[in-house]
Coordinates of C-alpha atoms in Angstrom, one line a residue:
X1 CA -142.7 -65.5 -37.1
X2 CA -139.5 -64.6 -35.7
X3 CA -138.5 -63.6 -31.8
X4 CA -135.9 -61.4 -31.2
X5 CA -135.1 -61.1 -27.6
X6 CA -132.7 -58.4 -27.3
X7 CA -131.2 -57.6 -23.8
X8 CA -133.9 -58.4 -21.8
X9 CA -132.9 -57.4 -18.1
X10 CA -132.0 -59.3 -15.2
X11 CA -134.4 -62.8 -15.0
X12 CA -133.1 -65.2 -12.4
X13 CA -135.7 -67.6 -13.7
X14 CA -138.8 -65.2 -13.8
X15 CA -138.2 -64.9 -17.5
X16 CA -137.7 -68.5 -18.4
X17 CA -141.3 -69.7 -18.5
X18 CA -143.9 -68.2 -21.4
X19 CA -146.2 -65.8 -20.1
X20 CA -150.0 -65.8 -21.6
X21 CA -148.3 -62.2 -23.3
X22 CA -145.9 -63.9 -25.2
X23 CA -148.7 -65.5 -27.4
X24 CA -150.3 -62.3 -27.8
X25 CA -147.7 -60.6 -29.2
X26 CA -146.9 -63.4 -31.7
X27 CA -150.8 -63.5 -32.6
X28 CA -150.5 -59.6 -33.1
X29 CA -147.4 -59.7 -34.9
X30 CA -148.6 -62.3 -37.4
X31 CA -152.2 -60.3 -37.9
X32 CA -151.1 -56.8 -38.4
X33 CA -147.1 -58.2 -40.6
X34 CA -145.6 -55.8 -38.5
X35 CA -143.1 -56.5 -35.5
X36 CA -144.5 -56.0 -32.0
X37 CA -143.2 -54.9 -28.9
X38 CA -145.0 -55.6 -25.2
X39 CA -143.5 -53.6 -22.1
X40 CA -145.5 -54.5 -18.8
X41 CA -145.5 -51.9 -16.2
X42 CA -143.7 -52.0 -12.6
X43 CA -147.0 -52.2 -11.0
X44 CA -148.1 -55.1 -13.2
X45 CA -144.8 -56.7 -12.6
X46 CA -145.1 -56.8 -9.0
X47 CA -148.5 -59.0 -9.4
X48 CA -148.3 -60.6 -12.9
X49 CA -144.8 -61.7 -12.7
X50 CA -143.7 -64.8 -11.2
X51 CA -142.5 -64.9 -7.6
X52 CA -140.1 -67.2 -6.1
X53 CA -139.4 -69.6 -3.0
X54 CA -142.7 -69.5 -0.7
X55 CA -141.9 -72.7 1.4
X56 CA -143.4 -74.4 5.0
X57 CA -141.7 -76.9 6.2
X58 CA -140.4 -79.3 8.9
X59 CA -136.7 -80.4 8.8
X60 CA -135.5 -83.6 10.8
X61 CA -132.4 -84.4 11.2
X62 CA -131.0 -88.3 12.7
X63 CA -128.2 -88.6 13.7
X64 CA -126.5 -91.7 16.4
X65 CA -124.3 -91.6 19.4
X66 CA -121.0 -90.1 17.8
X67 CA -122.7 -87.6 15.5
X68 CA -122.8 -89.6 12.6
X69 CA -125.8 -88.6 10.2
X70 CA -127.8 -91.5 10.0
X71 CA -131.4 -89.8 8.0
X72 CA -132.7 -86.3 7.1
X73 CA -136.8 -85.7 6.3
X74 CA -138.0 -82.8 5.1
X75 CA -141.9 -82.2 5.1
X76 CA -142.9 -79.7 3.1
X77 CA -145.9 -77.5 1.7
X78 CA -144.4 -75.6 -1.3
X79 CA -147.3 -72.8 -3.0
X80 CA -147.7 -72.3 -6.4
X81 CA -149.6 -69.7 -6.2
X82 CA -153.4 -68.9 -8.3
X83 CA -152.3 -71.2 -11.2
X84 CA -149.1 -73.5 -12.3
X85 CA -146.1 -72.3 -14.2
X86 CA -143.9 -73.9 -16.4
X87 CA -141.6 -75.3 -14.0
X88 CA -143.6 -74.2 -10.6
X89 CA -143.8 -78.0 -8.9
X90 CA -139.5 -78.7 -9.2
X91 CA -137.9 -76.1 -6.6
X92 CA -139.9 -77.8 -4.1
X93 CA -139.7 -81.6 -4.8
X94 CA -137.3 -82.5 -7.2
X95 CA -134.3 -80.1 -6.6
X96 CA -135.0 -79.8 -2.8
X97 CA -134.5 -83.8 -3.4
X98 CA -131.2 -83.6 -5.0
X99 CA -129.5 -80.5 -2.8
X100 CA -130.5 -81.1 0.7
X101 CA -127.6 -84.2 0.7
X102 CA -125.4 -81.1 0.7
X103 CA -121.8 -82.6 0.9
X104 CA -122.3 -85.2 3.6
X105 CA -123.2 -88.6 3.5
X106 CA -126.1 -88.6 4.5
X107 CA -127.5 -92.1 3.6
X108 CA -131.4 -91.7 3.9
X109 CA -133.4 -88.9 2.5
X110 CA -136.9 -88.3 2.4
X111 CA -139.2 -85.5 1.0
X112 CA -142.1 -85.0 1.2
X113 CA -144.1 -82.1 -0.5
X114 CA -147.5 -81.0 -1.5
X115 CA -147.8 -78.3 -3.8
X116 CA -150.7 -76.2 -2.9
X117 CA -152.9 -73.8 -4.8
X118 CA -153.4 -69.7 -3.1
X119 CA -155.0 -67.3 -4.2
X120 CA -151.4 -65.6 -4.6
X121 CA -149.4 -64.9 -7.5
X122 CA -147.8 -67.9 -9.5
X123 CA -145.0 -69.0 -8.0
X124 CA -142.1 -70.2 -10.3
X125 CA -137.9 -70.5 -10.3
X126 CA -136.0 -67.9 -8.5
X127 CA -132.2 -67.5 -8.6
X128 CA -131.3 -71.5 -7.4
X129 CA -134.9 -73.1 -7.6
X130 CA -134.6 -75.0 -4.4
X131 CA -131.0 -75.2 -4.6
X132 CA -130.5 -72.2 -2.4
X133 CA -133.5 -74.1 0.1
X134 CA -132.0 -77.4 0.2
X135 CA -128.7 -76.2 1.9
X136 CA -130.3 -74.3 3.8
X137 CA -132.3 -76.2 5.5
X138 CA -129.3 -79.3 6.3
X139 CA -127.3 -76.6 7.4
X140 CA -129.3 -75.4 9.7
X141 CA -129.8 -78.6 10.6
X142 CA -126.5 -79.1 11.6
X143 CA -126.3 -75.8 13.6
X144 CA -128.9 -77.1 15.7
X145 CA -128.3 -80.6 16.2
X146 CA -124.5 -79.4 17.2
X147 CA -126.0 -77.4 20.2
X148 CA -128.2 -79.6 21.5
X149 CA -125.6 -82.7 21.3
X150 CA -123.1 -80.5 22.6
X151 CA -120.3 -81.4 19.7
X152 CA -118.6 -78.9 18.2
X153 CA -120.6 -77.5 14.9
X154 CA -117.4 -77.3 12.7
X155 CA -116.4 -81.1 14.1
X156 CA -119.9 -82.3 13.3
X157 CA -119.4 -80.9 10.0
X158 CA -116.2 -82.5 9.6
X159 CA -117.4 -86.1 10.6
X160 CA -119.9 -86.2 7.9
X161 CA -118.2 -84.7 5.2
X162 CA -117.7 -87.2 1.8
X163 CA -113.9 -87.2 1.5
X164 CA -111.9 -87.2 -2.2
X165 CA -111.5 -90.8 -1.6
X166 CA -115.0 -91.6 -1.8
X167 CA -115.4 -89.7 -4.9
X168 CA -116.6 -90.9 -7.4
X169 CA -120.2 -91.6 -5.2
X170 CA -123.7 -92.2 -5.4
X171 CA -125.5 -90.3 -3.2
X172 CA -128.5 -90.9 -1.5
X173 CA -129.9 -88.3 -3.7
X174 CA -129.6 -89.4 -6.6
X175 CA -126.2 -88.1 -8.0
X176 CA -123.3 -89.0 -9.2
X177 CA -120.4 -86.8 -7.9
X178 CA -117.7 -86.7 -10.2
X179 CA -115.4 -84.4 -8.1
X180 CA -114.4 -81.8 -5.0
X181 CA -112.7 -82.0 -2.7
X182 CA -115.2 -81.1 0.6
X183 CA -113.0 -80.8 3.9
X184 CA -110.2 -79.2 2.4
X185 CA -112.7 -76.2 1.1
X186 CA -113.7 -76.3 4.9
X187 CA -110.3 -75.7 6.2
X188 CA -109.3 -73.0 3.4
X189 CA -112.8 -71.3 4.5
X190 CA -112.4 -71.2 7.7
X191 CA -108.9 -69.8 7.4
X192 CA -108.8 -66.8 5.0
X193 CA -112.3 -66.1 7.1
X194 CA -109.7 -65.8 10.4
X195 CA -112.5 -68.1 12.2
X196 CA -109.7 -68.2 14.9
X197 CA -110.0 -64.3 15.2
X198 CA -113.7 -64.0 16.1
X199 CA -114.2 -64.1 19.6
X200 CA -111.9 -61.1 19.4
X201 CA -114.2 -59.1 17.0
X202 CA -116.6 -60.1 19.6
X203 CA -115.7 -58.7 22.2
X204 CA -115.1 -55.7 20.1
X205 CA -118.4 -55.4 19.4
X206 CA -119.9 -56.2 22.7
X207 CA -118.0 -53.0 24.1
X208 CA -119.9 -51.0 21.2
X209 CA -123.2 -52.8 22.6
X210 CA -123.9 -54.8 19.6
X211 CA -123.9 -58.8 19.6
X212 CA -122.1 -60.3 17.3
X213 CA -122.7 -63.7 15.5
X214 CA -120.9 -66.4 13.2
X215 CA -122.0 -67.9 10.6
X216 CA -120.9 -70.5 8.3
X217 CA -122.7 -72.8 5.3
X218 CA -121.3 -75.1 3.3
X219 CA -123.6 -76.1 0.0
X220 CA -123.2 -78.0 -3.1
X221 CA -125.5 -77.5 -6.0
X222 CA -127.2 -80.4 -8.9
X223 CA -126.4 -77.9 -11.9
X224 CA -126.6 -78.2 -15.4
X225 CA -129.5 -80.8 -16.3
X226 CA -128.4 -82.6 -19.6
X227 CA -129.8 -81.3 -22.6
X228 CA -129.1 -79.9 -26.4
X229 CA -127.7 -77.3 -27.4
X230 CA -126.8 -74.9 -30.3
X231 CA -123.6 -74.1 -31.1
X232 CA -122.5 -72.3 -34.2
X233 CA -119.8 -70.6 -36.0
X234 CA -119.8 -68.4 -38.6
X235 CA -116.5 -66.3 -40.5
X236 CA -118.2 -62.8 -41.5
X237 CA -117.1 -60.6 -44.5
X238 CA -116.0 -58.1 -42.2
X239 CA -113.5 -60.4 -40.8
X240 CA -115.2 -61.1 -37.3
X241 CA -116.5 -64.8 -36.4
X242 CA -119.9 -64.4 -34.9
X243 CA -120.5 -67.5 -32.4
X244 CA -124.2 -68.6 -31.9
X245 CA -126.1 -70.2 -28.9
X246 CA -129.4 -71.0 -27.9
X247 CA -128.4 -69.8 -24.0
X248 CA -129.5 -66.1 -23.5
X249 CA -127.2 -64.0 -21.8
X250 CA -129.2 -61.6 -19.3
X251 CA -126.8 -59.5 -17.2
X252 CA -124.5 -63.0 -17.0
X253 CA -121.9 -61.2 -19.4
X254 CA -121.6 -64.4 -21.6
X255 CA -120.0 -63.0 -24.5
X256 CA -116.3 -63.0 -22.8
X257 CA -116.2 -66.4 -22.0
X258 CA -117.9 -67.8 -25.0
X259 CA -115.5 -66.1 -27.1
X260 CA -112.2 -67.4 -25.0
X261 CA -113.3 -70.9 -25.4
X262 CA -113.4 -69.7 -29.0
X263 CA -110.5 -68.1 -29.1
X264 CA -107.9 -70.9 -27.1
X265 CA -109.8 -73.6 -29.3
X266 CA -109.2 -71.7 -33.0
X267 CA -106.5 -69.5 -32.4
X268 CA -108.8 -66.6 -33.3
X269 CA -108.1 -63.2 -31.7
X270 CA -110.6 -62.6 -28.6
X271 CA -111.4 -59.1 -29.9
X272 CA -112.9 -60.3 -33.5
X273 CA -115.3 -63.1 -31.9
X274 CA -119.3 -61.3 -31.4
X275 CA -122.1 -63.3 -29.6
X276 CA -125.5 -63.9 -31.4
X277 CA -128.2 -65.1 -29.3
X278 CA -131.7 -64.6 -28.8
X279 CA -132.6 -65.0 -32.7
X280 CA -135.1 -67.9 -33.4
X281 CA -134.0 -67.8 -37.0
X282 CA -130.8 -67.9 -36.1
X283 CA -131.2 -71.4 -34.1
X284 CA -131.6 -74.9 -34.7
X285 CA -132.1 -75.8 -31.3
X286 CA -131.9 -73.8 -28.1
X287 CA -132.7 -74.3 -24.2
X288 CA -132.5 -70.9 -22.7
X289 CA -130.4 -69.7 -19.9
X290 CA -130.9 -71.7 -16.4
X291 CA -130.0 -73.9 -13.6
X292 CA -126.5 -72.2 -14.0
X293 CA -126.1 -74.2 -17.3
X294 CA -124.5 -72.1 -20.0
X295 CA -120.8 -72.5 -19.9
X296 CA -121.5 -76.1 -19.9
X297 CA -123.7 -76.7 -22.9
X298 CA -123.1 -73.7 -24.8
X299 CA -119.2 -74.1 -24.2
X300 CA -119.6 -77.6 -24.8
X301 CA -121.4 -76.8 -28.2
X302 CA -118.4 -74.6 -29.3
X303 CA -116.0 -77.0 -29.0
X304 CA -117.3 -79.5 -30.7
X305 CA -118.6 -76.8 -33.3
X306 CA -115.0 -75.8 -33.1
X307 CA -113.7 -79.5 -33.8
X308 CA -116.0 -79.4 -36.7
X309 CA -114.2 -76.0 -38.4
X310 CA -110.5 -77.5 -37.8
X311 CA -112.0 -81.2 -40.1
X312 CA -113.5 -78.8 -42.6
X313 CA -110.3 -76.6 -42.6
X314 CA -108.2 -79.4 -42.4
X315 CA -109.9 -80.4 -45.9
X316 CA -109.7 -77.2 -47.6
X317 CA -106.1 -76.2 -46.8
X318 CA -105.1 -79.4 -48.0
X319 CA -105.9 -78.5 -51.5
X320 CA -104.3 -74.7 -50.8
X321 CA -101.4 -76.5 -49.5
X322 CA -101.3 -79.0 -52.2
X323 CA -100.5 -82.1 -50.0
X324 CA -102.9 -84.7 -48.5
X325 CA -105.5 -83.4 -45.2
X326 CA -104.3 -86.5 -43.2
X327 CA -100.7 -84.3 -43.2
X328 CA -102.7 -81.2 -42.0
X329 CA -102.3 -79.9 -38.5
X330 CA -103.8 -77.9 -36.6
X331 CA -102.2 -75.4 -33.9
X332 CA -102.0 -72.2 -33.0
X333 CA -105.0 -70.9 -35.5
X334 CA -102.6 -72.3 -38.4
X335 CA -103.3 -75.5 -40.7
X336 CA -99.8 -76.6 -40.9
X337 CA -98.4 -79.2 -43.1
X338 CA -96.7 -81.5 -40.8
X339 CA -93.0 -81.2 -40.5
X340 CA -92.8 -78.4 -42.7
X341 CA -92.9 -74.5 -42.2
X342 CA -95.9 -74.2 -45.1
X343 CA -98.9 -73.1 -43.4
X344 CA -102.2 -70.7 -44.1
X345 CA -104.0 -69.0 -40.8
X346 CA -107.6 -70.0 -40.1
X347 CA -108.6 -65.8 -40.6
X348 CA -106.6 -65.9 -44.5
X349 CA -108.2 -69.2 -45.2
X350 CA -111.5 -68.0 -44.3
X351 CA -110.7 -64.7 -46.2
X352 CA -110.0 -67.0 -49.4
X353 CA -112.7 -68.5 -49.3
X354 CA -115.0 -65.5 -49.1
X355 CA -113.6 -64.4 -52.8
X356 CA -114.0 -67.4 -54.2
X357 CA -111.4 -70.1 -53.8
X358 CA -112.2 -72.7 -56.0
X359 CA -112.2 -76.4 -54.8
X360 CA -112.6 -79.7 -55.9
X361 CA -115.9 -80.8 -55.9
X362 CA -116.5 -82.6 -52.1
X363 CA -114.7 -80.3 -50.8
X364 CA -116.3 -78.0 -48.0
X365 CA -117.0 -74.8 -49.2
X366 CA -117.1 -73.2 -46.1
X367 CA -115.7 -73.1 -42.7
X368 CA -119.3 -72.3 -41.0
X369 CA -120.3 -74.8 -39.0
X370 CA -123.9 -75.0 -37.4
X371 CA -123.9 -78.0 -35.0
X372 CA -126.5 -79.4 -32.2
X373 CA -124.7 -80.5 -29.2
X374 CA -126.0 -84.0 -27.2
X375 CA -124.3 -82.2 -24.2
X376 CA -121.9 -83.4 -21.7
X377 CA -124.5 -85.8 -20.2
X378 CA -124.3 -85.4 -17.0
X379 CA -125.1 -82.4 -14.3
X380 CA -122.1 -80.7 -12.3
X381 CA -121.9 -80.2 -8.7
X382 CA -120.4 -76.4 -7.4
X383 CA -119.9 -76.2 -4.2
X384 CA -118.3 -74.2 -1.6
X385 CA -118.2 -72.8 2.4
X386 CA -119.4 -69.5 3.0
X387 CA -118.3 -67.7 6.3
X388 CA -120.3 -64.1 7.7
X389 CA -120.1 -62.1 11.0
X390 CA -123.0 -60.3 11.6
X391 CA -123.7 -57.3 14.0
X392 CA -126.5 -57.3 15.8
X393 CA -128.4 -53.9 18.0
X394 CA -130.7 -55.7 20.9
X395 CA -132.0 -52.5 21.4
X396 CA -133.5 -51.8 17.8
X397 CA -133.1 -55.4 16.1
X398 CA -131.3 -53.9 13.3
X399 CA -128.5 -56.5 11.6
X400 CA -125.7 -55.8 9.5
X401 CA -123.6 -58.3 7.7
X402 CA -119.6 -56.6 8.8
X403 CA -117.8 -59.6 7.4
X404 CA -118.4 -62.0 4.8
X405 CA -115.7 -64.3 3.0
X406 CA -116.4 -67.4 0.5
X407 CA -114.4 -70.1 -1.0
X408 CA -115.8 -72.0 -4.1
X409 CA -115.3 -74.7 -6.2
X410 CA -116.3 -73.6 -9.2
X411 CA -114.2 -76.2 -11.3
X412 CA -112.3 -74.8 -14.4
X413 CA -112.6 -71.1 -13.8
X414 CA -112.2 -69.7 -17.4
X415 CA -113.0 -66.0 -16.4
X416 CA -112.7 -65.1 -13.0
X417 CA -114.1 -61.5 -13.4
X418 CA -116.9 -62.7 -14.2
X419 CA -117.3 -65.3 -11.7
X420 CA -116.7 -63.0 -9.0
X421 CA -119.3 -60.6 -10.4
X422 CA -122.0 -63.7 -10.2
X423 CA -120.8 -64.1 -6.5
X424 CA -121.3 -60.7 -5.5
X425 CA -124.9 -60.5 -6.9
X426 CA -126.2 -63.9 -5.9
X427 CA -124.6 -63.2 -2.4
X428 CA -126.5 -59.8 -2.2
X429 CA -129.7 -61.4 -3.3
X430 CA -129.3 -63.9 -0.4
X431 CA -129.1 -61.1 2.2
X432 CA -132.2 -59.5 0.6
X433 CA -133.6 -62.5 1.0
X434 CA -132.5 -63.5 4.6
X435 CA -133.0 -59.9 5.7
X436 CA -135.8 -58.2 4.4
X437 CA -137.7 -59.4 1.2
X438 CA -141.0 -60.4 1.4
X439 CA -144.5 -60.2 -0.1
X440 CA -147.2 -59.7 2.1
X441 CA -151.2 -60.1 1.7
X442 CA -154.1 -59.0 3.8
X443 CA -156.7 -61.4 5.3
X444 CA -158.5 -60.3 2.2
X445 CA -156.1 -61.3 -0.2
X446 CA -155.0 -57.7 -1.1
X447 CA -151.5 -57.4 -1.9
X448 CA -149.5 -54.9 0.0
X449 CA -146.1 -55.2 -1.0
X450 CA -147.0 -53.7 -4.8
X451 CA -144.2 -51.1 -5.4
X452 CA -140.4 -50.9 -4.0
X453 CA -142.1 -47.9 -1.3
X454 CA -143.4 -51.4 0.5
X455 CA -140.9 -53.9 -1.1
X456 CA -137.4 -54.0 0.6
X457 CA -134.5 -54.5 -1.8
X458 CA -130.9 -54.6 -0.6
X459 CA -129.0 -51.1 -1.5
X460 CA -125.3 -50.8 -1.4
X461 CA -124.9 -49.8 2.1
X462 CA -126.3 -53.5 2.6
X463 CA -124.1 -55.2 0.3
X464 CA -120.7 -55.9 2.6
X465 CA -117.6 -56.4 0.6
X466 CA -117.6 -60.1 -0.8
X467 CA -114.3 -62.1 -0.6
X468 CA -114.3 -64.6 -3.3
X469 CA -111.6 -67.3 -3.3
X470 CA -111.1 -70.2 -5.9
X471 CA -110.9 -73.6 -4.9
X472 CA -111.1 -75.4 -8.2
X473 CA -111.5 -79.5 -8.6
X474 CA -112.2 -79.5 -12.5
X475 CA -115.2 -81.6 -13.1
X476 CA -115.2 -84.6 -15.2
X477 CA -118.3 -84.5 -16.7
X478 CA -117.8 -81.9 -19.3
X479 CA -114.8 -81.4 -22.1
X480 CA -114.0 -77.8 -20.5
X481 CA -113.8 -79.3 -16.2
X482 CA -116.4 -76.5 -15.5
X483 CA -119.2 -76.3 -12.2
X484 CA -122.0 -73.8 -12.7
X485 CA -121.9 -70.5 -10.6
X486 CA -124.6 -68.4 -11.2
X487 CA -126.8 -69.3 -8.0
X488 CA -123.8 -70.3 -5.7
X489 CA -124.1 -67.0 -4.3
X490 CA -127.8 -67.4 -2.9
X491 CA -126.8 -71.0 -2.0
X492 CA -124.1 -70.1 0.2
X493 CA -125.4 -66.6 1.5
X494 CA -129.0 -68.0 2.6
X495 CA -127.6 -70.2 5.4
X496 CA -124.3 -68.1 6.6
X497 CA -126.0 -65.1 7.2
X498 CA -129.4 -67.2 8.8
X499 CA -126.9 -69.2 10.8
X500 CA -124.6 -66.0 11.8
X501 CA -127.7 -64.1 13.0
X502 CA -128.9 -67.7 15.0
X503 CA -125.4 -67.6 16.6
X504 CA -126.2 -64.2 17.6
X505 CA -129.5 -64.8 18.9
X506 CA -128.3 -67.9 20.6
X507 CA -127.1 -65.4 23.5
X508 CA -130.5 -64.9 24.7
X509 CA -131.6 -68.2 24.5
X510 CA -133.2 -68.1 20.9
X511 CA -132.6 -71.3 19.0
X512 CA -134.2 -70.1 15.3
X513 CA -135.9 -67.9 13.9
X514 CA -137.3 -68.3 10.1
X515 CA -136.7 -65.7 7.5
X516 CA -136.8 -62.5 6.9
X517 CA -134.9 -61.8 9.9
X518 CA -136.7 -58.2 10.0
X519 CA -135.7 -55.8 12.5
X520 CA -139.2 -56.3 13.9
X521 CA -138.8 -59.8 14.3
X522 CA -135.3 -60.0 15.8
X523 CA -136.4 -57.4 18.3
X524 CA -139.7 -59.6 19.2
X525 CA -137.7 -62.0 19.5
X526 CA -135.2 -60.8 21.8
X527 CA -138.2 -59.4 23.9
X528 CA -140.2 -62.3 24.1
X529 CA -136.7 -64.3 25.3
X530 CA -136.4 -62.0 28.1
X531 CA -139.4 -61.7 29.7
X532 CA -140.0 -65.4 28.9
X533 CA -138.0 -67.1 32.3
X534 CA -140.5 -64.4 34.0
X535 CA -143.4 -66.5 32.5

């Protein structure tokens, strides 16, 4: 049997875990000898396919006499729905665990879930896993406990941050953080966002009759769990190198970055390298695309595939060179004998060997290389501050995000296009998230939300333009000094907006209110507030 995969659609973890489908097709591929396709319908989709995040909880947060964090417990009931997925218990223990330390030191933690059995549909990863929950909920923490101690919220940030000199340090958690540099993101945030300028825009908006709010939320992530990975290399007749992972690239745009590693590591022109994926006979090993893994393990895996072409080259130009391979360098995509002008490019030597260069025998006969990767061994840690004004109508309960500006530290950004492009959706999901998504069930267990007539989704004129700015600290865990991105954006979008619309809220006396933040719900809300003192 082999599976082809293809460009299989936008996942954000929905299409990581095997579905009881999967095993169909392979069974019906390998009874009839004939490949097999299986397209679900939308309507399926909505009840078949895996749904994400479906938490209850209550978040406590200790803290002493100067606003020093002292404990945070978290008690939690996390659904999995009418049966277990592949990965359905983790968002809710594990990674809750590891995120909710956030970027403070915090130096007691406790969690405490039960995963619980509905008659719902299965519950598995979506974009961030408990990442995106995690921050949320010690950043709303923090929101709170600064009102009702009266301390600034920004200086209660600031007093619990970990600062660069503490780094290296074991957290409470559990991890090991290698790098970042945590107030200065702050104070770069909170500057490019003009925090200063706000109770201008206020006042602006209060003579339009909206209320505006501010929100901000700093996160850090636990990426990139360590594991194998595939990486290989392979010179083509028609003079391409294809470059093979066992990641999957699903809207991500992998190909680009992949082939710049490539590319700065071999000397090989970015335009010739092609990305194979997806191909089980293609792999040796392979773990999939997720928890915003890929550049690390696949980009570790070409490197050290790429160290393993230059030794093999380095071998086989010696004998085109005549002269001994410990006097072969490497730069530049030349094999160079050292001190000398005599050199053959890595593309001509390739070429040679394709039509038949004859070698001594224990000499490679190829520059192909197709390696397994131990991977860099340890996870990374992205983090970042996330800043959003929202406006609010008290009248109809209707909010729209007007402002919203991040900073990241993303580590060693090696294509910022397509960082920015990861931002943008994972913030967008965020405010789908905060705003309006939900599925919904009758008392009889009917589901209601079944097509995108009942489902909300985001469209453009809810997306507001997306400031991304780069505050790298390389990491040291990995060869290239890169930090996952692919869920930042729902990590940092979750609690800004949640916080920014609390801030707004806060003006009629409403401390919190749990997502969606629904135009229903916000107007209740502000209802209920005003006839309360009445009460």
């Amino acid at each position: 049997l082999r599976i082809m995969t293809g460009h299989v659609g936008g996942s954000f973890g929905m299409k990581a875990a095997p579905f009881p489908e999967h095993v169909c097709v392979l069974h019906a591929a390998r009874a009839l000898g004939r490949p097999v396709k299986w397209t679900d319908e939308r309507s399926g989709s909505f009840v078949s396919d895996s749904h994400g995040r479906d938490h209850e909880l209550t978040a406590e947060l200790a803290l002493d006499g100067e606003g020093n964090f002292l404990a945070v417990r978290i008690t939690n009931f996390g659904n999995m729905g009418a049966f277990l997925s592949a990965v359905a218990p983790m968002p809710s223990t594990l990674n809750i665990v590891k995120n909710v330390q956030n970027v403070y030191r915090t130096p007691l933690i406790e969690v405490s879930t039960k995963c619980v059995f509905t008659n719902t549909s299965h519950v598995s990863a979506y974009r961030g896993a408990g990442r995106p929950e995690g921050n949320y909920y010690m950043e709303r923490l923090i929101d709170v406990a600064a009102a009702e101690m009266g301390i600034d919220r920004l200086e209660l940030r600031r007093r619990n941050q970990i600062r660069p000199r503490e780094i290296p340090i074991k957290t409470a958690s559990g991890s090991d953080y290698d790098s970042g540099d945590f107030p200065g993101l702050l104070k770069h945030a909170l500057e490019v966002a003009d925090v200063k300028g706000f109770a201008r825009r206020k006042r602006e908006s209060r003579k339009h009759g909206k209320v505006r709010g501010l929100g901000l939320g700093s996160f850090l992530e636990v990426t990139a769990p360590p594991s194998k990975e595939m990486g290989g290399i392979r010179f083509e007749a028609d003079g391409s190198v294809t470059v093979i992972t066992g990641t999957l690239d699903y809207g991500q745009g992998h190909a680009a970055p992949f082939a710049q590693v490539l590319s700065e590591r071999l000397g090989i022109p970015f335009e010739r390298v092609r990305l194979l994926q997806g191909d089980s006979d293609e792999l040796l090993t392979g773990g999939g695309t997720g928890g915003s893994k890929s550049i690390m393990h696949s980009g570790t895996a070409i490197v050290e595939a790429a160290a393993k072409v230059v030794e093999q080259g380095k071998q086989i130009a010696s004998h085109v060179l005549e002269a001994s391979p410990v006097d072969i360098e490497f730069a530049n995509g030349r094999f160079v004998i050292a001190g000398t002008d005599r050199a053959i490019g890595i593309m001509e030597l390739a070429a040679r060997l394709r039509d038949g260069l004859k070698l001594p025998e224990g000499t490679p006969s190829t520059l192909d290389v197709r390696h397994v990767s131990e991977g860099p061994g340890a996870s990374t840690y992205p983090n970042g501050c996330h800043v959003c004004e929202v406006e609010l109508d008290p009248e109809t309960g209707v909010i729209e995000v007007v402002k919203y500006v991040s900073v990241n530290d993303f580590g060693t950004v090696i294509n910022p296009l397509i960082v920015e492009g990861q931002l943008h959706g994972g913030v967008v999901q965020g405010i789908g998230q905060a705003l309006m998504e939900m599925t919904v069930y009758d008392d009889d267990g009917q589901f209601l939300t079944g097509s995108f007539m009942d489902y909300a989704l985001p469209r453009a004129i809810d997306s507001p333009e997306v400031g991304v700015i780069h505050h790298p600290v390389p990491a040291k865990t990995n060869v290239l000094g890169v930090k996952g991105c692919g869920e930042a954006g729902c990590a940092g979008s979750l609690t800004c907006v949640m916080n920014a619309i609390a801030d707004a809220l806060s003006q009629f006396g409403i401390r919190h209110l749990d997502m969606p933040a629904t135009p229903y719900r916000v107007w209740r809300a502000i209802q209920d507030a005003r006839v309360a003192p009445a009460a």
